[in-house]
Coordinates of C-alpha atoms in Angstrom, one line a residue:
Chain A
M1 CA 7.4 -5.9 24.8
E2 CA 8.7 -2.7 26.4
G3 CA 11.5 -4.7 28.0
F4 CA 12.5 -6.0 24.6
L5 CA 12.4 -2.5 23.0
A6 CA 14.5 -1.1 25.9
L7 CA 17.0 -3.9 25.3
V8 CA 17.2 -3.2 21.6
L9 CA 17.6 0.6 22.3
V10 CA 20.4 0.0 24.8
L11 CA 22.3 -2.4 22.5
S12 CA 21.8 -0.2 19.4
V13 CA 23.2 2.9 21.2
S14 CA 26.1 0.7 22.5
L15 CA 27.0 -0.4 19.0
L16 CA 26.9 3.2 17.7
A17 CA 29.2 4.2 20.5
T18 CA 31.9 1.8 19.1
S19 CA 31.6 3.0 15.5
N20 CA 34.5 4.6 13.6
T21 CA 32.7 8.0 13.9
A22 CA 32.6 7.6 17.7
A23 CA 36.3 6.6 17.8
R24 CA 37.1 9.7 15.7
L25 CA 35.2 11.9 18.0
R26 CA 37.1 10.6 21.0
R27 CA 40.4 11.9 19.5
S28 CA 39.3 15.3 20.5
R29 CA 40.5 15.8 24.1
P30 CA 37.5 17.6 25.6
I31 CA 35.2 15.0 24.1
A32 CA 37.5 12.1 25.3
L33 CA 37.3 13.7 28.8
L34 CA 33.5 13.7 28.7
L35 CA 33.2 10.2 27.2
S36 CA 35.7 8.5 29.4
G37 CA 33.4 8.6 32.4
G38 CA 30.4 7.5 30.2
W39 CA 28.6 10.7 31.1
M40 CA 27.0 11.3 27.8
W41 CA 25.4 7.8 27.8
L42 CA 24.5 8.2 31.4
L43 CA 22.6 11.4 30.8
M44 CA 20.9 9.7 27.8
G45 CA 19.8 7.0 30.1
V46 CA 18.4 9.6 32.5
A47 CA 16.6 11.3 29.6
I48 CA 14.9 8.1 28.4
G49 CA 14.3 6.6 31.9
P50 CA 11.6 7.1 34.4
A51 CA 13.3 10.3 35.7
G52 CA 13.2 11.9 32.2
L53 CA 10.9 11.4 29.3
G54 CA 9.7 8.0 30.6
A55 CA 10.3 6.2 27.4
V56 CA 11.4 3.3 29.6
D57 CA 9.4 3.0 32.8
Q58 CA 10.3 1.9 36.3
T59 CA 8.9 -1.7 35.8
T60 CA 10.9 -2.2 32.7
T61 CA 14.1 -0.9 34.3
L62 CA 13.6 -3.3 37.2
G63 CA 13.0 -6.1 34.7
M64 CA 16.5 -5.5 33.3
T65 CA 18.0 -7.1 36.4
P66 CA 19.5 -10.0 34.4
L67 CA 21.1 -7.6 32.0
M68 CA 22.5 -5.6 34.9
A69 CA 23.9 -8.7 36.5
F70 CA 25.4 -9.8 33.1
V71 CA 27.0 -6.4 32.6
L72 CA 28.4 -6.3 36.2
G73 CA 29.8 -9.7 35.8
W74 CA 31.5 -8.6 32.6
V75 CA 32.9 -5.5 34.2
G76 CA 34.3 -7.6 37.1
L77 CA 35.9 -9.9 34.6
M78 CA 37.6 -7.0 32.9
I79 CA 38.9 -5.7 36.1
G80 CA 40.2 -9.1 37.2
L81 CA 41.9 -9.8 33.9
G82 CA 44.4 -7.1 34.7
A83 CA 45.6 -9.0 37.7
H84 CA 48.1 -11.3 36.0
R85 CA 50.8 -12.5 38.3
S86 CA 53.5 -10.9 36.3
V87 CA 51.9 -7.5 37.0
F88 CA 52.4 -7.7 40.7
G89 CA 56.0 -8.6 40.3
A90 CA 56.6 -5.7 37.9
L91 CA 54.6 -3.1 39.9
P92 CA 56.7 0.0 40.3
R93 CA 56.9 1.2 43.9
A94 CA 55.4 4.5 42.8
V95 CA 52.2 2.8 41.8
V96 CA 51.9 0.9 45.0
R97 CA 52.7 3.9 47.1
L98 CA 50.2 6.0 45.3
T99 CA 47.5 3.4 45.6
V100 CA 48.0 2.8 49.3
L101 CA 47.9 6.5 49.9
D102 CA 44.8 6.9 47.9
I103 CA 43.0 4.1 49.7
C104 CA 43.9 5.5 53.1
M105 CA 42.8 9.0 52.2
S106 CA 39.6 7.7 50.7
V107 CA 38.7 5.8 53.9
I108 CA 39.5 8.7 56.1
V109 CA 38.1 11.6 54.0
A110 CA 35.2 10.0 52.1
G111 CA 34.4 7.7 55.0
G112 CA 34.5 10.5 57.6
L113 CA 32.5 12.9 55.6
S114 CA 29.8 10.4 54.6
W115 CA 29.6 9.2 58.2
L116 CA 29.2 12.7 59.4
I117 CA 26.4 13.5 56.9
L118 CA 24.5 10.2 57.0
F119 CA 24.7 9.7 60.8
F120 CA 24.5 13.2 62.2
I121 CA 23.0 15.6 59.6
D122 CA 20.5 13.3 57.9
G123 CA 18.3 13.6 61.0
R124 CA 17.2 17.0 59.7
F125 CA 17.0 16.3 56.0
Q126 CA 15.7 12.8 55.4
F127 CA 17.7 11.1 52.7
G128 CA 15.5 8.0 52.8
D129 CA 14.2 5.3 55.0
L130 CA 17.6 3.9 56.0
T131 CA 18.3 1.4 58.7
L132 CA 21.6 1.3 60.5
A133 CA 22.8 -1.5 58.2
D134 CA 21.8 0.5 55.2
R135 CA 23.7 3.6 56.4
L136 CA 26.8 1.5 57.0
L137 CA 26.4 0.0 53.6
V138 CA 26.2 3.4 52.0
V139 CA 29.2 4.8 53.9
G140 CA 31.2 1.8 52.7
L141 CA 30.0 2.2 49.2
L142 CA 31.0 5.9 49.1
V143 CA 34.4 5.0 50.4
V144 CA 35.1 2.5 47.7
C145 CA 33.7 4.8 45.1
A146 CA 36.2 7.4 46.2
I147 CA 39.1 5.0 45.6
G148 CA 40.9 5.4 42.3
W149 CA 40.1 7.6 39.3
S150 CA 39.4 7.6 35.6
M151 CA 42.3 5.9 33.8
E152 CA 42.0 7.9 30.6
T153 CA 45.0 10.1 30.6
R154 CA 45.4 11.2 26.9
S155 CA 43.0 14.2 27.3
L156 CA 45.1 15.7 30.1
R157 CA 48.5 15.0 28.8
S158 CA 50.0 18.3 27.6
S159 CA 53.2 16.8 26.2
L160 CA 54.5 13.4 25.0
D161 CA 57.8 13.6 26.9
E162 CA 59.2 10.8 29.1
A163 CA 58.1 12.3 32.3
G164 CA 54.5 12.6 31.0
A165 CA 54.6 9.0 29.8
S166 CA 55.9 7.8 33.1
L167 CA 53.3 9.6 35.2
S168 CA 50.6 8.5 32.8
L169 CA 51.6 4.9 33.3
T170 CA 51.8 5.4 37.1
V171 CA 48.3 6.9 37.2
R172 CA 46.8 4.2 35.0
G173 CA 48.4 1.4 37.0
S174 CA 47.3 2.9 40.3
G175 CA 43.8 3.4 38.9
G176 CA 43.7 -0.2 37.8
L177 CA 45.0 -1.5 41.1
G178 CA 42.6 0.8 43.0
A179 CA 39.7 -0.7 41.0
L180 CA 40.7 -4.2 42.0
V181 CA 40.9 -3.1 45.7
A182 CA 37.6 -1.2 45.5
V183 CA 35.6 -4.1 44.1
G184 CA 37.2 -6.5 46.6
L185 CA 36.4 -4.2 49.5
W186 CA 32.9 -3.6 48.3
G187 CA 32.2 -7.3 47.9
A188 CA 33.4 -8.0 51.4
W189 CA 31.6 -5.1 53.0
D190 CA 28.3 -6.0 51.2
L191 CA 28.5 -9.5 52.5
L192 CA 29.6 -8.5 56.0
V193 CA 27.0 -5.8 56.7
S194 CA 23.4 -7.0 56.7
A195 CA 20.2 -6.8 58.6
D196 CA 18.4 -9.6 60.3
A197 CA 14.6 -10.3 60.0
S198 CA 13.7 -7.5 62.4
G199 CA 15.9 -5.0 60.7
N200 CA 18.7 -4.9 63.2
L201 CA 22.3 -4.8 62.2
A202 CA 23.9 -8.2 61.8
I203 CA 27.7 -8.5 61.1
D204 CA 28.7 -12.1 60.5
P205 CA 32.4 -12.6 59.5
V206 CA 32.0 -16.4 59.5
H207 CA 29.3 -16.1 56.9
V208 CA 31.7 -13.9 54.8
M209 CA 34.5 -16.5 55.0
Q210 CA 32.1 -19.3 54.0
V211 CA 30.8 -17.4 51.1
F212 CA 34.3 -16.5 50.1
V213 CA 35.4 -20.1 50.1
A214 CA 32.3 -21.1 48.1
V215 CA 32.9 -18.4 45.5
T216 CA 36.5 -19.3 45.2
L217 CA 35.7 -23.0 44.6
G218 CA 33.0 -22.0 42.2
V219 CA 35.3 -19.7 40.2
L220 CA 37.9 -22.4 40.0
L221 CA 35.4 -24.8 38.6
L222 CA 34.2 -22.2 36.2
G223 CA 37.7 -21.6 35.0
L224 CA 38.3 -25.2 34.2
V225 CA 34.9 -25.6 32.6
T226 CA 35.5 -22.5 30.5
R227 CA 38.9 -23.8 29.2
S228 CA 37.3 -27.2 28.4
A229 CA 34.4 -25.6 26.6
L230 CA 36.6 -23.4 24.6
R231 CA 38.7 -26.3 23.5
L232 CA 35.6 -28.2 22.4
A233 CA 34.4 -25.1 20.5
G234 CA 37.7 -25.1 18.6
D235 CA 37.9 -22.6 15.7
A236 CA 34.2 -22.3 15.1
S237 CA 33.2 -18.6 15.7
P238 CA 29.5 -19.2 16.6
E239 CA 30.4 -21.9 19.1
L240 CA 33.1 -19.6 20.6
L241 CA 30.7 -16.7 21.0
T242 CA 28.2 -19.0 22.6
V243 CA 30.8 -20.1 25.2
F244 CA 32.0 -16.5 25.8
L245 CA 28.5 -15.2 26.5
G246 CA 27.4 -18.4 28.3
V247 CA 30.3 -18.2 30.8
V248 CA 29.5 -14.6 31.7
A249 CA 25.8 -15.3 32.0
L250 CA 26.5 -18.4 34.2
L251 CA 28.8 -16.4 36.4
A252 CA 26.3 -13.6 36.8
G253 CA 23.3 -15.9 37.4
V254 CA 25.0 -18.1 39.9
S255 CA 26.5 -15.2 41.9
M256 CA 23.0 -13.6 42.1
R257 CA 21.6 -16.9 43.4
M258 CA 24.3 -17.1 46.0
G259 CA 23.7 -13.5 47.1
V260 CA 27.2 -12.5 46.0
P261 CA 27.8 -9.2 44.1
A262 CA 28.2 -10.2 40.4
I263 CA 31.0 -7.7 40.0
L264 CA 33.0 -9.4 42.8
A265 CA 32.4 -12.9 41.4
G266 CA 33.4 -11.6 37.9
M267 CA 36.6 -10.0 39.3
L268 CA 37.6 -13.3 41.0
A269 CA 36.9 -15.2 37.9
G270 CA 38.9 -12.7 35.8
V271 CA 41.9 -13.1 38.2
L272 CA 41.8 -16.8 37.8
L273 CA 41.3 -16.8 34.0
T274 CA 44.2 -14.4 33.3
N275 CA 46.5 -16.7 35.3
L276 CA 45.4 -19.8 33.6
A277 CA 47.5 -21.1 30.7
G278 CA 46.0 -21.9 27.3
K279 CA 45.5 -20.1 24.1
E280 CA 41.8 -20.6 24.3
V281 CA 41.7 -18.6 27.5
R282 CA 43.8 -15.8 25.8
L283 CA 41.1 -15.7 23.1
F284 CA 38.4 -15.3 25.7
E285 CA 40.4 -12.5 27.4
R286 CA 40.7 -10.7 24.1
F287 CA 37.0 -11.0 23.4
L288 CA 36.1 -9.6 26.8
L289 CA 38.5 -6.6 26.5
Q290 CA 37.5 -5.8 23.0
A291 CA 34.0 -5.3 24.1
E292 CA 35.0 -2.9 26.9
H293 CA 33.5 0.2 25.3
V294 CA 30.3 -1.5 24.4
V295 CA 29.8 -2.8 28.0
A296 CA 30.7 0.6 29.4
V297 CA 28.0 2.2 27.3
V298 CA 25.4 -0.4 28.3
L299 CA 26.4 0.1 32.0
S300 CA 26.1 3.9 31.7
L301 CA 22.7 3.7 29.9
V302 CA 21.3 1.3 32.5
A303 CA 22.7 3.3 35.4
G304 CA 21.0 6.5 34.0
M305 CA 17.7 4.7 33.8
L306 CA 18.0 3.3 37.3
L307 CA 19.1 6.4 39.3
D308 CA 16.8 8.6 41.2
V309 CA 17.4 12.3 40.5
Q310 CA 15.5 13.4 43.6
I311 CA 18.3 12.9 46.0
G312 CA 17.3 15.8 48.3
V313 CA 19.5 18.1 50.3
V314 CA 21.5 15.3 51.9
G315 CA 22.2 13.8 48.6
V316 CA 23.4 17.0 47.0
M317 CA 25.4 17.8 50.2
L318 CA 27.1 14.4 49.9
A319 CA 27.9 14.8 46.2
V320 CA 29.3 18.4 46.6
I321 CA 31.4 17.7 49.6
L322 CA 32.8 14.5 48.2
S323 CA 33.7 16.1 44.9
V324 CA 35.3 19.1 46.6
A325 CA 37.3 16.7 48.8
R326 CA 38.5 15.0 45.6
L327 CA 39.6 18.3 44.1
L328 CA 41.6 19.1 47.3
W329 CA 43.5 16.0 48.0
K330 CA 43.7 13.9 44.8
P331 CA 45.9 16.3 42.8
L332 CA 48.2 16.5 45.8
I333 CA 48.9 12.8 45.9
V334 CA 49.3 12.5 42.1
A335 CA 51.7 15.5 42.1
G336 CA 53.7 13.7 44.8
A337 CA 53.8 10.7 42.6
S338 CA 55.0 12.8 39.7
R339 CA 57.9 14.3 41.7
S340 CA 58.9 10.8 42.8
T341 CA 59.1 9.7 39.2
G342 CA 61.1 12.7 37.9
G343 CA 58.3 15.1 37.1
T344 CA 57.7 18.6 38.4
G345 CA 54.4 17.9 40.1
K346 CA 52.8 20.7 38.2
E347 CA 51.6 18.7 35.2
L348 CA 48.0 19.0 34.1
L349 CA 47.8 15.3 34.5
R350 CA 47.7 15.7 38.3
F351 CA 44.0 16.6 37.8
V352 CA 43.2 13.1 36.5
G353 CA 42.9 12.0 40.1
V354 CA 39.9 14.3 40.6
R355 CA 37.9 12.4 38.0
Q356 CA 35.8 9.6 39.6
S357 CA 36.5 6.1 38.4
P358 CA 33.8 4.6 36.1
V359 CA 34.0 1.6 38.4
A360 CA 32.0 3.7 41.0
V361 CA 29.0 3.7 38.7
A362 CA 29.2 -0.1 38.4
L363 CA 29.4 -0.4 42.2
G364 CA 26.4 1.9 42.5
V365 CA 24.4 -0.3 40.1
S366 CA 25.6 -3.3 42.2
L367 CA 23.9 -1.7 45.2
V368 CA 20.7 -1.2 43.3
L369 CA 20.8 -4.9 42.2
D370 CA 21.4 -6.2 45.8
S371 CA 19.0 -4.0 47.6
S372 CA 15.3 -3.7 47.4
G373 CA 15.2 -0.2 48.9
V374 CA 14.3 2.9 46.9
W375 CA 17.1 4.6 48.7
A376 CA 19.6 2.6 46.6
H377 CA 18.5 4.4 43.5
K378 CA 19.1 7.7 45.3
V379 CA 22.6 6.6 46.3
L380 CA 23.3 5.8 42.7
G381 CA 22.2 9.4 41.9
V382 CA 24.6 10.7 44.5
I383 CA 27.5 8.7 43.0
V384 CA 26.7 9.9 39.5
L385 CA 26.4 13.6 40.6
T386 CA 29.7 13.3 42.4
G387 CA 31.3 12.0 39.2
L388 CA 29.8 14.7 37.1
L389 CA 30.9 17.5 39.5
S390 CA 34.4 16.0 39.7
E391 CA 34.7 16.2 35.9
S392 CA 34.2 19.9 35.8
V393 CA 37.7 21.1 37.0
P394 CA 39.7 18.7 34.7
L395 CA 37.5 19.7 31.8
W396 CA 38.0 23.4 32.5
K397 CA 41.8 22.9 32.8
T398 CA 41.8 21.0 29.4
L399 CA 39.8 23.8 27.7
E400 CA 42.1 26.4 29.3
K401 CA 45.2 24.6 28.0
R402 CA 43.7 24.4 24.5
A403 CA 43.0 28.2 24.6
A404 CA 46.5 29.1 25.7
P405 CA 49.5 29.3 23.3
M406 CA 51.0 25.9 22.6
A407 CA 54.1 25.2 24.7
T408 CA 56.7 23.1 22.9
T409 CA 59.2 20.6 24.2
T410 CA 60.9 19.9 20.8
T411 CA 64.5 20.6 20.0
P412 CA 65.1 24.3 19.4
D413 CA 65.2 25.4 15.8
L414 CA 68.8 25.1 14.4
E415 CA 68.7 28.6 12.9
I416 CA 67.9 30.1 16.2
S417 CA 70.4 28.0 18.1
G418 CA 73.0 28.8 15.4
G419 CA 72.5 32.5 16.0
A420 CA 72.0 32.7 19.7
P421 CA 72.8 29.4 21.5
E422 CA 72.4 30.8 25.0
Q423 CA 68.9 32.0 24.2
A424 CA 67.9 28.6 22.7
V425 CA 69.2 26.7 25.7
S426 CA 67.3 29.0 28.1
D427 CA 64.1 28.7 26.1
S428 CA 64.2 24.9 26.2
E429 CA 64.9 24.9 30.0
E430 CA 61.9 27.1 30.5
V431 CA 59.7 24.8 28.5
G432 CA 61.1 21.7 30.3
Chain B
M1 CA 70.0 -6.0 -14.7
G2 CA 69.9 -8.2 -11.6
D3 CA 73.1 -8.9 -9.8
V4 CA 72.5 -11.3 -7.0
D5 CA 76.0 -11.5 -5.8
S6 CA 76.4 -7.7 -5.3
G7 CA 73.0 -7.6 -3.7
S8 CA 71.5 -4.9 -5.9
G9 CA 69.2 -4.9 -8.9
T10 CA 66.0 -4.1 -10.6
A11 CA 62.7 -5.8 -11.0
R12 CA 63.7 -8.6 -13.3
G13 CA 67.0 -10.5 -13.1
A14 CA 69.4 -11.2 -15.9
D15 CA 68.3 -14.8 -16.3
G16 CA 64.5 -13.8 -16.5
E17 CA 64.0 -15.0 -13.0
S18 CA 60.6 -14.3 -11.4
A19 CA 60.0 -10.8 -10.2
R20 CA 60.9 -9.9 -6.7
V21 CA 58.2 -9.0 -4.3
L22 CA 58.0 -7.9 -0.7
L23 CA 55.8 -10.4 1.1
Y24 CA 53.8 -9.2 4.1
L25 CA 52.1 -11.4 6.7
I26 CA 50.0 -9.9 9.5
I27 CA 49.5 -12.6 12.1
S28 CA 46.9 -11.8 14.8
D29 CA 47.0 -15.3 16.4
P30 CA 50.6 -15.7 17.7
S31 CA 50.1 -19.4 18.1
T32 CA 50.3 -19.8 14.4
L33 CA 53.7 -18.1 14.1
D34 CA 55.7 -21.2 14.7
R35 CA 53.8 -23.2 12.1
L36 CA 54.1 -20.4 9.6
M37 CA 57.9 -20.2 10.1
T38 CA 58.1 -23.9 9.2
V39 CA 56.0 -23.3 6.1
L40 CA 58.1 -20.4 5.0
L41 CA 61.3 -22.4 5.3
D42 CA 59.8 -25.3 3.5
L43 CA 59.0 -23.0 0.6
G44 CA 62.4 -21.5 0.5
I45 CA 61.4 -18.2 1.8
G46 CA 64.1 -17.1 4.2
G47 CA 65.6 -14.0 5.7
A48 CA 62.2 -12.9 7.0
T49 CA 61.9 -10.1 9.5
V50 CA 59.4 -10.5 12.3
I51 CA 58.2 -7.5 14.3
E52 CA 55.7 -7.3 17.1
S53 CA 52.8 -5.1 16.2
K54 CA 49.6 -3.8 17.6
G55 CA 46.3 -3.1 15.8
M56 CA 44.9 0.4 15.6
A57 CA 41.8 -0.7 17.5
A58 CA 44.0 -1.9 20.3
I59 CA 45.9 1.4 20.5
I60 CA 42.7 3.5 20.5
R61 CA 41.3 1.2 23.2
E62 CA 44.4 1.6 25.3
E63 CA 44.2 5.4 25.0
M64 CA 40.9 5.3 26.8
P65 CA 40.9 2.4 29.2
I66 CA 37.7 2.4 31.3
F67 CA 38.0 -0.6 33.6
S68 CA 41.2 -2.3 32.5
G69 CA 44.0 0.1 33.2
L70 CA 46.2 -2.4 35.1
G71 CA 46.9 -4.1 31.8
A72 CA 49.1 -1.1 30.9
L73 CA 51.7 -2.4 33.3
L74 CA 51.9 -5.9 31.7
P75 CA 55.0 -6.7 29.8
E76 CA 54.5 -6.2 26.0
R77 CA 52.2 -9.0 24.9
T78 CA 50.5 -7.6 21.9
G79 CA 49.9 -11.0 20.4
S80 CA 50.3 -9.7 16.8
R81 CA 53.2 -10.1 14.5
V82 CA 54.1 -8.7 11.1
V83 CA 56.5 -10.8 9.0
F84 CA 58.0 -9.4 5.8
S85 CA 60.4 -11.0 3.4
A86 CA 61.7 -10.2 0.0
T87 CA 61.1 -13.2 -2.2
T88 CA 60.0 -14.2 -5.7
N89 CA 56.4 -13.9 -7.0
E90 CA 56.4 -17.7 -7.5
R91 CA 57.2 -18.5 -4.0
A92 CA 54.6 -16.0 -2.7
E93 CA 52.0 -17.6 -4.9
Q94 CA 52.9 -21.0 -3.4
L95 CA 52.6 -19.6 0.1
F96 CA 49.1 -18.2 -0.6
A97 CA 48.0 -21.7 -1.8
V98 CA 49.3 -23.3 1.3
L99 CA 47.6 -20.7 3.5
D100 CA 44.4 -21.3 1.7
D101 CA 44.5 -25.1 1.9
E102 CA 46.1 -25.8 5.2
F103 CA 45.1 -23.0 7.6
S104 CA 41.6 -22.4 9.0
Q105 CA 40.0 -19.1 8.5
R106 CA 40.8 -18.0 12.1
Q107 CA 44.4 -19.0 11.8
R108 CA 45.0 -17.6 8.4
P109 CA 47.1 -14.4 8.5
I110 CA 46.5 -11.5 6.2
A111 CA 49.0 -11.9 3.4
F112 CA 49.9 -9.8 0.4
T113 CA 52.8 -8.8 -1.7
V114 CA 54.0 -5.5 -3.2
P115 CA 56.4 -5.4 -6.1
I116 CA 60.0 -4.4 -5.4
V117 CA 61.2 -2.1 -8.2
G118 CA 64.8 -1.8 -7.1
W119 CA 66.9 -3.0 -4.2
V120 CA 70.2 -2.8 -2.4
G121 CA 71.6 -5.2 0.1
L122 CA 69.5 -8.2 -0.7
R123 CA 71.4 -11.5 -1.0
G124 CA 70.1 -14.5 -2.9

């Protein structure tokens, strides 16, 4: 009964979040900034979960495993649907450069810092009962969580000129590409790093390849079955909805059975589906993407209920250091991308890189789903805290910008230019 | 008085011909566009203008991508089309009947007309 009530609560809040009122609220830039990472819903999940008021207890949250797998499969599908073959042909070099740089820096900075803390400092402040395999898994997870950023750029765009639009597109494209890479890397790392029966580290690349082949074949089969099922369903909406939900559920269930992260299986399926021809498949794509906000809210609520707030000194240290690191190097690489696309490198939009990608929360939930250890809930807590801390500077910058007098990039007033053309020209140059 | 040859006029023509209306079709399923073009031509509704469009919900969703940011780099594939054509009320009514009878609910576009009070530049 509690599980049913929890499900009703989660779905009700998700539907509220997609109402016209919620859409209107998101037009406000500070609110958009807060909502883009799902923080409001996440904190609501913490409030009603075992760490807060306890309206939903630990047993009930653990019983939501099928829902978690379903949501992760859906998230993976949405990420994979962006990988149409035409995108890779059309990718601007600026996007590729920015993504590659971001991945390298994430591995070096986030990987190095996490390694340092978990392998050398954790001895004094116990984070949890972690084996060597667990620590490696956590380091890998924190690296992939550091890749990319939130793709919502409207709240940080201070002008609608061409340079701003170009940088916004570069940032969003790079964020999307980073999400694809992050999920792929996490899936491979999760399969590669494991422990044997006695708890010793076991790295088996052959097993990874076997699983990868099996998943690829499974996804191919799923794609063909999906297309056939959609053709059979025809125009009937109830049948179509059944097929849509059934495909996602089948994907999530089978991947869990195979021990493959649902988000990875979903992503591979999304990549396949978006490159399949057929108007039925386009319909399926549209259905998945239209529900993006609902799924994001469900994910955030569930993540809030699952995380452990008692992350200890090590957890807080990890979160603070990783978010400070983001603040230091992410704006630099985005500013570099801005200059290479004709911008000044001083746009407010360069701070979008500081904001952690929402995919990080999905990857954290994936760890909780795959692992039986209590420490996984703490790691999710670290990821969430990192994300919250990393929102603070962009939020402050946005509020600061709103408080400052509005700068304009519009054409100088004709009366002014008629009277003093030199002054009007120099004004617009200053603004530009 | 209507003057078809010079392409200007007011609501009702000199011979009492049917009132002119501006017909709008909002097509969310692009696969029906081809079939609709055939229907329009069969009914004598020509000179239509077709524009690619995007729904408000799609724009709001794009402003705040959460997981699907890579789609921003895809070539324009909005999937929606708006067709508008100046025609007579009679032909518009015929079109509505065809849409009702021969198109399923999912394929049926949103269609409506607005009266044209005056015009310049229309031919025929």
